[in-house]
C-alpha cells in the first residue's frame, strides 16, 4: 500500500525533505523527537503562545507551576494513584482476534496484521479525556484556583471535566455550542448531575470552535480565580505539552503491555486525530522508536472534496486559539467550518505537535470518511462486542484498510479512545433507523 | 514627526486627550464604510482604528463579534480593507489610521506581505490582539522594517515585572486595556485606571491610550483627564449595528458628543 511504502522511505527524520527551519530544529535535536517543544512552546514552526496580553501572565504562571509539578514526585504519585483507583488504569491491551481473522480472510495468503486494541474506552467516563482532566485539575489546585471551565463539542470533555470538578470540589462551567446542547441532551444532563453549569454558546456557528472562543472570553474576564481545562493537545503553550504528558500514560502502558504480550514493539500505531490528544498520548512514548510506524486518522467527513475536518490534508498553517498549526481556512485566513459525523473530530484545527510530526514525516496522517467510520462502527460492534466511539471508529476503519496489506506477523495497535454509547443516536440517524 | 506623533502632540497642545474611535472594516458592508469613516473624522475623532474582521474574534464581546460577522457575511475580503485604508488616506492625509485585528488574517500571507500592504495603504500602525511580545518575530520585525508602528497592549494583569517585555518593541502609543476581559462588556473603576495609567507613564514616554468598556462622553471625559488618548469602540459599533447603511450621521453625532466631552474648542486637522 502506498501509505506504508511512503512511510518506510520517510521513517528516518533526518532524511525527510521538509522546510528548512524544520530541518534546523531536527539537526539541533539529533537524539530525540521527544524533547519538543522548545522553551517558547514551539514544535518546529508550530505551537507558541498567541493569546491576548491579559492571558499571558497566567499562561506564564501555568508554565512555571507545571515545570515544578513535573519535577515533584508527590504530584506524579497523586496522578498515578488517581489513574489507578479512580480512572481504573491500567486498562487492557486486547488482542482483537475476530477482527484480525476477518481481515485475514479477505487478504492475500500470509497477509493480515495482528490487531490489538488499547482499551481507553474502559476508563471511567468512557474515554481517554479523563486522563488529562485529572492532571489539569491537580494543576488548578496547585495554583489555588477553585473554579474550572471547559469547552465541549459532543460533551465528552465536558463530562470528564464536570467529573473531576466534582472529585476535587471545584465550581465548574462548561461552554457548549447551542446546537450541541440540543443534540446531546444525555451528556448535558450528565454534566448537570455532576454539578456543572452548562452554558449554551450562541456565537459564531454555535459549534466546538465557538464554545472554545466563548470559554476563552470567559477566561480572559475571570483569570484571577478560574482555570481553563483545555480538552485537547492544543491551545497556547504549555497546554499542548502538558496535555500530551498526561495522555502519554496511554503510550507508556501500551509499550509495557505489548512487550509482555509479544516480547517486542508493535509495527504500527493507529489513532484518531481531532485535536489529537489521544493520538499524541499513544505516539509520544514511541517517537524515537523509528521501527514503529504511526498513523493519525483525520476525519474526512463527506470526502476531502466536500465538507470535512481534515486539517492536515485540507488545511494550511495559521494561528487560532493560541497556537500556530494547520487550520481549515480560506485565502484570507478566515476559519472555515469543519464537518465530521463524529463531534469529537469536528474542529478546524489540530494540535501543533501533530502539525510538526506531519511536516517532518514521522507520523503519517490518513483521511477517513464518515461512511467508512460508520461501517467500522458496526463491524467492531459485531465482531468484538465493543461499540467504539465514532472517533475511534475512524481508526478502526484505517486499520481495516491497512492490516490486509501487511504481513501476518506484523502487529498493529489501535487506540480505542472512547466508547460509542454516546453515538448511538447519531449512528441510528445516519443509518435511517428509528429508535 | 509622523502622523501619530503629530496628532498626539496637537492634542497635548490643546490640553486634551486624543479621541480614538474603532469601527470594523466592511460593517455593515464595504460600500458603507467610507461614509462611516468620514463621519468619525467629521465628528472629531483624532485617530481611527479600523478593525480587520475575523471569524473567531476571541477577545471581543458580542457587539464587535457581531460586527465581524456582519462584515464577513457581506463579503469583506482583506483586499477590500486595504483599499478602504488607501482611499481613507487619500481623503484624510493627516488623520492617523491603525489596523486592529487578529494574527491569522494579518499573517496568512506572511508578515512581510502584510507590512508592505500597510505601508502602501498609508496605515500608520497595527494592533494585533493575539500576538504578544513572545511571538513578536511573526509580525514585529516586518512592521518595523516598513516603518509601521506596532501598538502593544498592556492590561490589568500586566505587572511591573512584565511591563518592560511589553514595551520592548512597542511604538506609536501604548494601549491600556482597562479591564481584564473582552471588548464592550464591563467598565473599569476610574480609580483603578488612574493608578494603572500613572504606573505606565512612569515606565514609558509613549502616549497612553485607554480603552475597553468606554461607553459614553462622561466616562471618556474622566479618562481623558489622565490619559493621552481614549478609545471608544463597541458603543460606536452598536450604532452601526442598529442603523446599518444609514449609520453615518448617527455615528457623527455620537462622536461629536465624545469629542465635546474632551473639552475641545479648536478643530483638529
XYZ file of C-alpha atoms in Angstrom:
704
model
C 0.000 0.000 0.000
C 1.234 3.428 -0.937
C 0.824 4.725 2.579
C 3.164 2.134 4.026
C 5.666 2.412 1.203
C 5.879 6.150 1.657
C 6.312 5.664 5.354
C 9.308 3.378 5.099
C 11.098 5.903 2.919
C 10.308 8.634 5.408
C 10.960 6.841 8.645
C 14.320 8.432 9.344
C 13.513 12.002 10.254
C 16.867 13.322 9.072
C 16.217 12.051 5.588
C 12.839 13.688 5.312
C 12.586 16.519 2.849
C 10.920 19.330 4.723
C 11.026 23.003 5.353
C 14.450 24.385 6.079
C 13.533 25.682 9.522
C 12.110 22.305 10.442
C 15.319 20.626 9.407
C 17.291 23.002 11.553
C 15.216 22.013 14.540
C 15.859 18.360 13.950
C 19.550 18.899 13.486
C 19.682 20.800 16.753
C 17.851 17.932 18.455
C 19.657 14.961 16.996
C 18.975 12.493 19.760
C 15.274 12.638 20.321
C 11.955 13.536 18.774
C 10.528 13.569 22.271
C 12.166 16.752 23.531
C 9.750 19.214 21.910
C 8.551 21.859 22.457
C 11.360 24.401 22.836
C 11.440 26.937 25.668
C 8.868 29.122 23.907
C 6.472 26.295 23.262
C 7.326 25.775 19.614
C 7.216 22.401 17.900
C 9.307 23.288 14.868
C 7.332 26.064 13.190
C 4.169 25.308 15.185
C 2.740 25.916 18.644
C 3.630 29.100 20.520
C 1.536 31.426 22.661
C -0.829 33.516 20.567
C -3.081 34.920 23.243
C -4.270 38.322 24.364
C -1.943 40.119 26.764
C -4.471 39.661 29.587
C -3.884 35.916 29.488
C -0.095 35.971 29.066
C 0.804 36.328 32.739
C -1.436 33.384 33.631
C -0.050 31.246 30.833
C 3.456 32.006 32.027
C 2.490 31.156 35.590
C 0.913 27.892 34.459
C 4.135 27.025 32.688
C 6.110 27.651 35.852
C 3.710 25.663 38.012
C 3.711 22.798 35.544
C 7.509 22.661 35.483
C 7.599 22.436 39.266
C 4.833 19.840 39.351
C 6.559 17.748 36.730
C 9.657 17.587 38.882
C 7.688 16.820 42.055
C 7.398 13.104 42.847
C 4.364 13.817 45.039
C 2.466 15.262 42.066
C 3.346 12.249 39.990
C 2.323 9.881 42.774
C -1.051 11.514 43.241
C -1.722 11.452 39.495
C -0.721 7.784 39.338
C -2.912 6.842 42.283
C -5.967 8.586 40.787
C -5.280 6.883 37.467
C -5.306 3.542 39.290
C -8.096 3.877 41.809
C -10.425 6.391 40.147
C -9.949 6.023 36.394
C -9.352 2.273 36.502
C -5.921 2.117 34.907
C -4.090 0.345 33.528
C -6.783 -0.547 31.042
C -6.119 -3.650 28.941
C -4.352 -4.061 25.639
C -6.697 -6.501 23.986
C -5.933 -8.796 21.053
C -8.842 -8.365 18.634
C -8.773 -11.934 17.315
C -12.052 -11.936 15.427
C -11.309 -8.640 13.694
C -7.824 -9.881 12.815
C -9.163 -13.135 11.379
C -11.955 -11.420 9.450
C -9.413 -9.157 7.743
C -7.040 -12.056 7.061
C -9.884 -13.911 5.366
C -10.086 -11.097 2.832
C -6.319 -10.668 2.445
C -3.739 -12.449 0.269
C -2.259 -15.584 1.861
C 0.290 -14.661 4.512
C -1.126 -11.163 4.865
C -3.233 -9.585 7.570
C -1.528 -7.963 10.550
C -2.405 -8.838 14.108
C -4.609 -6.142 15.647
C -4.593 -5.064 19.275
C -6.930 -2.523 20.825
C -5.784 -0.186 23.582
C -8.949 -0.047 25.644
C -9.192 3.641 26.633
C -12.945 3.276 26.357
C -12.896 1.287 29.602
C -11.751 4.326 31.591
C -14.146 5.992 33.988
C -16.359 8.305 31.876
C -15.713 6.122 28.844
C -12.845 7.804 27.045
C -9.254 8.997 27.292
C -10.376 12.533 28.181
C -10.346 11.850 31.921
C -6.546 11.319 31.990
C -5.961 14.912 31.007
C -8.751 16.338 33.157
C -7.321 14.800 36.306
C -3.862 16.120 35.515
C -5.152 19.645 34.877
C -7.381 19.613 37.968
C -4.311 18.777 40.035
C -2.555 21.770 38.456
C -5.572 24.005 39.115
C -5.481 23.014 42.765
C -1.739 23.720 42.899
C -2.431 27.199 41.523
C -5.120 27.783 44.129
C -7.933 28.024 41.566
C -11.289 26.737 42.782
C -13.206 27.298 39.557
C -12.706 25.438 36.317
C -14.134 25.951 32.858
C -14.004 23.860 29.711
C -15.279 23.791 26.153
C -17.007 20.760 24.785
C -18.355 19.549 21.456
C -20.454 16.434 21.912
C -19.957 16.642 25.645
C -17.261 14.040 26.350
C -14.674 16.517 27.558
C -17.441 18.412 29.336
C -18.489 15.289 31.213
C -14.876 14.440 32.064
C -14.271 17.985 33.322
C -17.504 18.024 35.330
C -16.434 14.691 36.812
C -13.061 15.906 38.048
C -14.649 19.140 39.272
C -16.957 17.011 41.429
C -14.000 14.896 42.535
C -11.979 17.946 43.573
C -14.891 20.017 44.859
C -14.453 22.737 42.258
C -17.049 25.001 40.685
C -17.462 24.093 37.026
C -18.804 25.841 33.936
C -18.980 24.062 30.590
C -19.274 26.038 27.346
C -21.138 24.105 24.709
C -22.470 25.153 21.308
C -26.215 25.741 21.430
C -26.711 23.263 18.592
C -24.771 20.621 20.508
C -26.739 21.300 23.699
C -29.852 20.451 21.735
C -28.336 17.380 20.055
C -26.554 15.925 23.084
C -29.202 16.047 25.787
C -27.970 12.959 27.683
C -24.497 14.458 28.111
C -25.951 17.826 29.079
C -27.932 16.095 31.797
C -24.861 14.134 32.913
C -22.896 17.325 33.342
C -25.693 18.871 35.361
C -25.943 15.757 37.534
C -22.244 16.117 38.219
C -22.878 19.638 39.446
C -21.649 21.612 36.456
C -23.340 24.569 34.854
C -23.763 24.139 31.094
C -23.612 27.414 29.182
C -25.059 27.266 25.661
C -22.916 29.191 23.185
C -24.813 31.089 20.514
C -21.896 32.945 18.953
C -20.498 32.176 15.511
C -21.588 28.813 14.186
C -22.555 27.540 17.681
C -20.176 24.568 17.452
C -16.976 23.398 19.155
C -14.706 26.201 17.938
C -17.246 28.761 19.100
C -17.514 27.159 22.517
C -13.718 27.428 22.704
C -13.970 31.114 21.748
C -16.532 31.713 24.480
C -14.555 29.741 27.047
C -11.563 31.964 26.209
C -13.758 35.076 26.502
C -14.960 33.952 29.903
C -11.437 33.068 30.980
C -9.969 36.415 29.971
C -12.622 38.046 32.169
C -12.055 35.714 35.136
C -8.357 34.868 35.048
C -7.893 35.710 38.714
C -9.823 32.703 40.028
C -10.507 30.406 37.070
C -8.528 27.585 35.473
C -9.280 26.600 31.879
C -9.147 22.826 31.390
C -8.483 22.608 27.640
C -9.698 19.302 26.261
C -7.076 18.526 23.683
C -3.365 18.860 22.998
C -3.794 22.311 21.504
C -4.060 25.921 22.635
C -1.284 28.188 23.887
C 1.906 26.738 25.361
C 2.139 24.977 27.810
C -1.213 23.274 27.115
C -0.127 21.109 24.158
C 2.827 19.883 26.194
C 1.039 19.194 29.446
C -1.990 17.563 27.823
C 0.391 15.325 25.887
C 2.294 14.450 29.034
C -0.873 13.496 30.911
C -2.127 11.457 27.952
C 1.237 9.760 27.467
C 0.143 7.247 30.061
C -1.646 5.604 27.110
C 1.581 5.005 25.214
C 3.604 4.048 28.278
C 1.095 1.369 29.249
C 0.844 0.160 25.661
C 4.591 -0.203 25.498
C 4.765 -2.344 28.620
C 1.706 -4.375 27.649
C 2.838 -5.197 24.116
C 6.279 -6.195 25.412
C 4.575 -8.578 27.795
C 2.189 -9.949 25.179
C 4.521 -10.152 22.191
C 8.010 -9.562 23.513
C 8.550 -6.737 21.046
C 7.319 -3.322 19.988
C 4.374 -3.028 17.593
C 4.955 -2.282 13.909
C 2.271 0.338 13.742
C 0.126 2.555 15.949
C -3.173 3.936 14.694
C -5.197 6.623 16.470
C -7.935 9.078 15.551
C -6.998 12.763 15.470
C -9.304 15.696 16.121
C -7.209 17.999 18.265
C -5.092 14.912 18.700
C -4.696 14.298 22.431
C -5.326 10.547 22.456
C -3.088 10.118 19.415
C -0.177 12.102 20.806
C -0.625 10.250 24.100
C -0.201 6.927 22.340
C 2.515 8.067 19.919
C 4.798 10.158 22.084
C 6.489 7.374 24.083
C 7.308 5.636 20.758
C 8.509 8.629 18.714
C 12.154 7.631 18.960
C 11.455 4.011 18.045
C 11.742 4.565 14.330
C 10.690 0.987 13.553
C 7.225 1.825 14.917
C 5.097 3.388 12.177
C 2.335 5.761 13.232
C -0.901 6.679 11.543
C -3.062 9.578 12.729
C -6.549 9.331 11.290
C -8.234 12.572 10.312
C -11.959 12.959 9.748
C -12.567 13.330 6.022
C -16.299 13.876 6.584
C -18.106 13.740 3.267
C -14.738 13.461 1.482
C -11.825 15.852 1.030
C -13.635 17.498 -1.889
C -16.647 18.204 0.311
C -17.193 19.171 3.924
C -14.572 17.633 6.207
C -12.423 18.162 9.300
C -9.030 17.045 7.954
C -6.797 19.986 8.888
C -3.572 18.412 7.664
C -4.928 17.013 4.405
C -7.002 20.084 3.593
C -5.600 22.975 5.602
C -2.602 25.292 5.799
C -0.589 26.745 8.664
C -2.294 29.514 10.607
C -2.997 30.907 14.061
C -6.089 30.099 16.109
C -6.897 29.505 19.769
C -3.439 30.325 20.970
C -1.266 28.253 18.659
C 0.174 28.106 15.173
C -0.922 24.931 13.489
C -2.647 23.561 10.411
C -6.130 25.042 10.034
C -9.047 24.843 7.677
C -9.246 28.387 6.366
C -9.743 30.466 3.265
C -7.130 32.536 1.415
C -7.746 35.497 3.765
C -7.177 33.430 6.896
C -10.854 33.209 7.800
C -11.590 29.926 9.544
C -13.895 27.613 7.632
C -16.353 25.280 9.264
C -15.311 21.728 9.874
C -17.571 18.751 9.404
C -17.436 15.226 10.743
C -20.107 12.770 11.798
C -18.012 12.480 14.930
C -18.487 15.568 17.075
C -15.123 14.927 18.751
C -13.299 15.344 15.440
C -15.379 18.284 14.264
C -12.770 21.006 14.712
C -10.983 23.102 12.055
C -7.545 22.714 13.640
C -5.185 20.142 15.121
C -2.645 20.092 17.947
C 0.656 21.767 16.977
C 2.817 18.722 17.700
C 0.857 16.803 15.062
C 1.498 19.582 12.542
C 5.192 19.219 13.285
C 5.176 15.404 13.139
C 3.334 15.683 9.820
C 5.879 18.088 8.373
C 8.883 16.025 9.398
C 7.158 12.864 8.193
C 7.450 10.944 11.461
C 3.689 10.338 11.563
C 1.514 9.701 8.523
C -1.966 11.198 8.548
C -4.732 9.435 6.730
C -8.230 10.710 5.995
C -11.247 8.501 6.721
C -14.758 9.480 5.629
C -17.983 9.462 7.666
C -19.340 6.461 5.760
C -16.162 4.440 6.317
C -16.247 5.195 10.032
C -19.931 4.244 10.199
C -19.195 0.871 8.640
C -16.342 0.188 11.049
C -18.509 1.308 13.966
C -20.795 -1.604 13.126
C -18.013 -4.014 12.213
C -16.249 -3.720 15.548
C -19.542 -3.925 17.435
C -20.461 -7.190 15.702
C -17.026 -8.818 15.591
C -15.682 -7.928 19.003
C -18.677 -6.917 21.084
C -17.169 -3.476 21.536
C -19.148 -0.427 20.435
C -16.470 2.162 19.616
C -16.866 5.917 19.734
C -17.263 7.334 16.234
C -13.866 8.975 16.739
C -12.289 5.578 17.426
C -14.247 4.012 14.558
C -12.184 6.220 12.225
C -9.036 4.490 13.496
C -10.648 1.077 13.129
C -11.554 1.925 9.528
C -7.943 2.876 8.811
C -6.754 -0.397 10.328
C -9.239 -2.334 8.214
C -7.638 -0.807 5.124
C -4.034 -1.185 6.211
C -3.924 -4.544 8.045
C -4.669 -6.706 4.976
C -1.679 -5.151 3.162
C 0.788 -6.077 5.908
C 2.349 -9.459 6.591
C 0.550 -11.634 9.113
C 3.436 -11.363 11.575
C 3.094 -7.578 11.810
C 1.418 -6.015 14.827
C -0.929 -3.023 14.829
C -2.200 -1.244 17.940
C -5.371 0.826 17.563
C -6.205 3.393 20.188
C -9.809 2.694 21.076
C -10.082 6.153 22.526
C -13.714 6.047 23.620
C -16.826 4.000 23.761
C -19.723 4.511 21.407
C -22.765 4.655 23.680
C -22.860 8.429 23.199
C -23.029 7.969 19.432
C -25.880 5.506 19.066
C -28.403 8.253 18.260
C -26.165 9.745 15.589
C -25.473 6.347 14.096
C -29.124 5.308 14.134
C -29.968 8.560 12.407
C -27.270 8.077 9.768
C -28.475 4.528 9.117
C -32.079 5.661 8.894
C -33.101 3.599 11.916
C -35.984 4.754 14.135
C -35.197 4.237 17.816
C 7.294 63.686 13.177
C 4.953 61.015 11.841
C 1.168 61.271 11.718
C 0.580 59.550 15.069
C 3.166 61.558 16.965
C 1.951 64.791 15.364
C -1.625 64.102 16.328
C -0.775 63.306 19.931
C 1.340 66.464 20.007
C -1.529 68.568 18.659
C -3.926 67.141 21.230
C -1.441 67.760 24.004
C -1.002 71.348 22.893
C -4.773 71.703 23.057
C -4.753 70.321 26.569
C -6.884 67.276 25.868
C -6.709 63.586 25.212
C -6.859 62.215 21.695
C -10.152 60.639 20.706
C -9.533 57.241 19.160
C -12.518 55.567 17.531
C -12.915 51.981 16.422
C -15.128 50.528 13.711
C -14.934 47.235 11.882
C -13.983 47.465 8.209
C -16.821 46.359 5.974
C -19.500 46.711 8.664
C -22.255 46.540 7.549
C -20.593 46.298 4.135
C -17.600 47.637 2.241
C -19.658 50.230 0.368
C -20.931 51.796 3.596
C -17.552 52.013 5.337
C -16.087 55.196 3.722
C -19.050 57.302 4.829
C -18.760 55.915 8.363
C -15.012 56.655 8.462
C -15.678 60.180 7.197
C -18.319 60.578 9.923
C -15.748 59.619 12.560
C -13.392 62.308 11.287
C -16.159 64.892 10.881
C -17.340 64.155 14.431
C -13.882 64.942 15.717
C -12.045 61.640 16.017
C -8.295 62.130 16.131
C -7.192 58.615 15.327
C -9.093 55.857 13.529
C -8.828 52.226 14.480
C -10.081 50.099 11.625
C -10.905 46.557 12.664
C -9.990 43.692 10.378
C -12.860 41.219 10.656
C -12.114 37.655 11.728
C -14.361 34.635 12.015
C -13.153 33.965 15.564
C -12.677 37.250 17.435
C -11.833 35.726 20.814
C -11.027 38.963 22.619
C -14.228 40.689 21.579
C -17.627 40.893 23.196
C -20.934 40.444 21.384
C -21.064 43.936 19.808
C -17.790 43.681 17.916
C -18.196 39.979 17.273
C -21.478 40.727 15.500
C -19.764 43.497 13.543
C -17.151 40.973 12.423
C -19.841 38.575 11.291
C -21.835 41.325 9.511
C -18.708 42.350 7.653
C -17.652 38.860 6.625
C -21.243 37.968 5.815
C -21.422 40.857 3.352
C -18.290 39.603 1.604
C -15.473 41.726 3.005
C -12.055 40.444 1.915
C -8.602 41.559 3.014
C -8.038 43.333 -0.315
C -11.134 45.461 0.359
C -9.756 46.507 3.732
C -6.509 47.774 2.234
C -8.481 49.558 -0.486
C -10.616 51.219 2.210
C -7.442 52.247 4.029
C -5.775 53.652 0.919
C -8.897 55.632 -0.003
C -9.148 56.952 3.523
C -5.537 58.059 3.379
C -6.234 59.946 0.145
C -9.255 61.735 1.649
C -7.684 62.374 5.057
C -3.954 62.853 4.643
C -3.360 63.838 8.276
C -5.584 61.500 10.288
C -3.703 58.506 11.681
C -5.137 55.125 10.771
C -4.499 51.976 12.795
C -5.442 48.472 11.722
C -6.620 46.326 14.611
C -7.312 42.635 14.461
C -6.174 39.074 14.925
C -2.970 37.400 13.853
C -4.344 34.884 11.392
C -5.861 37.242 8.798
C -2.837 39.527 9.171
C -0.226 36.806 8.757
C -1.811 34.331 6.371
C 0.341 35.684 3.519
C 3.313 36.353 5.781
C 4.360 39.280 7.954
C 6.315 40.955 5.162
C 3.349 40.957 2.815
C 1.132 42.425 5.493
C 3.620 45.126 6.435
C 4.110 46.087 2.787
C 0.365 46.372 2.269
C 0.050 48.542 5.361
C 2.805 50.825 4.173
C 1.375 51.088 0.661
C -2.107 51.901 2.008
C -0.830 54.592 4.355
C -1.611 52.672 7.526
C 0.248 54.183 10.471
C 0.113 51.364 12.968
C -1.105 47.884 13.752
C -2.647 46.334 16.846
C -2.517 42.563 16.740
C -4.599 41.280 19.620
C -3.203 37.772 19.804
C 0.457 38.367 19.012
C 2.031 39.042 22.428
C 5.686 40.134 22.685
C 6.660 36.457 22.968
C 5.583 35.976 19.328
C 6.980 39.279 18.065
C 9.061 37.530 15.392
C 5.894 36.804 13.399
C 4.961 40.433 12.858
C 7.174 42.943 14.679
C 10.316 42.942 12.534
C 8.320 43.220 9.300
C 6.307 46.186 10.555
C 9.357 47.959 11.936
C 11.204 47.478 8.643
C 8.225 49.003 6.821
C 8.062 51.938 9.238
C 4.645 50.941 10.563
C 4.055 51.205 14.316
C 3.323 48.073 16.321
C 0.992 49.251 19.058
C 1.197 46.969 22.065
C -1.411 46.287 24.712
C -0.966 46.465 28.467
C -3.676 45.067 30.734
C -4.562 44.922 34.434
C -2.709 41.595 34.551
C 0.500 43.083 33.109
C 2.553 43.524 36.256
C 5.659 45.614 36.771
C 7.931 42.672 36.068
C 6.319 42.032 32.711
C 5.809 45.619 31.542
C 9.332 46.035 30.080
C 8.690 42.978 27.889
C 5.556 44.624 26.543
C 7.273 47.962 25.994
C 10.230 46.431 24.200
C 9.307 46.859 20.543
C 6.165 48.885 21.245
C 5.751 52.131 19.348
C 3.197 54.735 18.344
C 1.346 54.609 21.632
C 0.600 52.106 24.376
C -2.964 50.811 24.515
C -4.090 50.181 28.073
C -6.877 47.602 28.169
C -8.639 48.876 31.277
C -10.478 45.683 32.180
C -9.332 42.086 32.313
C -11.971 40.994 29.872
C -13.386 41.368 26.416
C -14.426 44.458 24.495
C -17.622 46.293 25.273
C -18.582 44.494 28.453
C -17.837 45.820 31.894
C -16.131 49.114 32.668
C -13.217 49.577 34.995
C -13.389 51.775 38.062
C -11.924 55.200 37.419
C -9.608 54.896 40.398
C -8.029 51.694 39.107
C -7.481 53.268 35.695
C -5.784 56.257 37.280
C -3.385 54.073 39.224
C -2.596 51.966 36.168
C -2.023 54.946 33.865
C 0.290 56.556 36.400
C 2.381 53.376 36.530
C 2.526 53.132 32.748
C 3.548 56.780 32.405
C 6.361 56.189 34.838
C 7.634 53.352 32.654
C 7.399 54.855 29.152
C 7.367 58.058 27.171
C 4.871 56.603 24.711
C 1.405 58.183 24.791
C -1.037 56.061 26.827
C -4.468 55.385 25.349
C -7.151 53.732 27.443
C -9.848 51.510 26.009
C -12.279 48.635 26.657
C -15.594 49.472 28.284
C -15.555 53.205 27.483
C -19.209 53.680 26.619
C -20.025 57.376 26.619
C -18.956 61.026 26.871
C -18.820 61.267 30.645
C -16.572 58.269 31.015
C -14.432 59.417 28.094
C -14.010 62.780 29.758
C -12.961 61.234 33.067
C -10.379 59.018 31.404
C -9.282 61.862 29.132
C -8.192 63.844 32.160
C -5.471 61.306 32.956
C -4.649 59.512 29.694
C -3.240 60.745 26.377
C -5.934 59.005 24.405
C -9.369 57.495 24.901
C -10.556 54.592 22.749
C -14.250 54.074 22.055
C -15.298 51.048 20.047
C -18.292 48.929 20.979
C -20.556 51.927 21.621
C -19.969 53.134 18.038
C -20.244 49.639 16.631
C -23.617 49.285 18.380
C -24.861 52.347 16.477
C -23.762 50.781 13.204
C -25.481 47.577 14.276
C -28.733 49.479 14.783
C -28.632 51.755 11.738
C -26.688 49.715 9.178
C -26.065 51.530 5.871
C -27.667 54.675 7.275
C -25.402 54.813 10.352
C -23.001 57.601 9.306
C -24.946 60.642 10.631
C -25.712 58.876 13.916
C -22.068 57.930 14.269
C -21.029 61.516 13.642
C -23.404 62.860 16.272
C -22.184 60.388 18.876
C -18.517 61.010 18.118
C -19.087 64.751 18.298
C -20.558 64.292 21.777
C -17.488 62.310 22.832
C -15.231 64.949 21.404
C -17.128 67.772 23.125
C -16.714 65.926 26.368
C -12.964 66.017 25.928
C -13.279 69.811 26.316
C -12.085 70.947 22.985
C -12.858 74.158 21.221
C -10.327 74.105 18.413
C -10.914 71.925 15.389
C -8.297 69.328 14.689
C -6.907 68.811 11.204
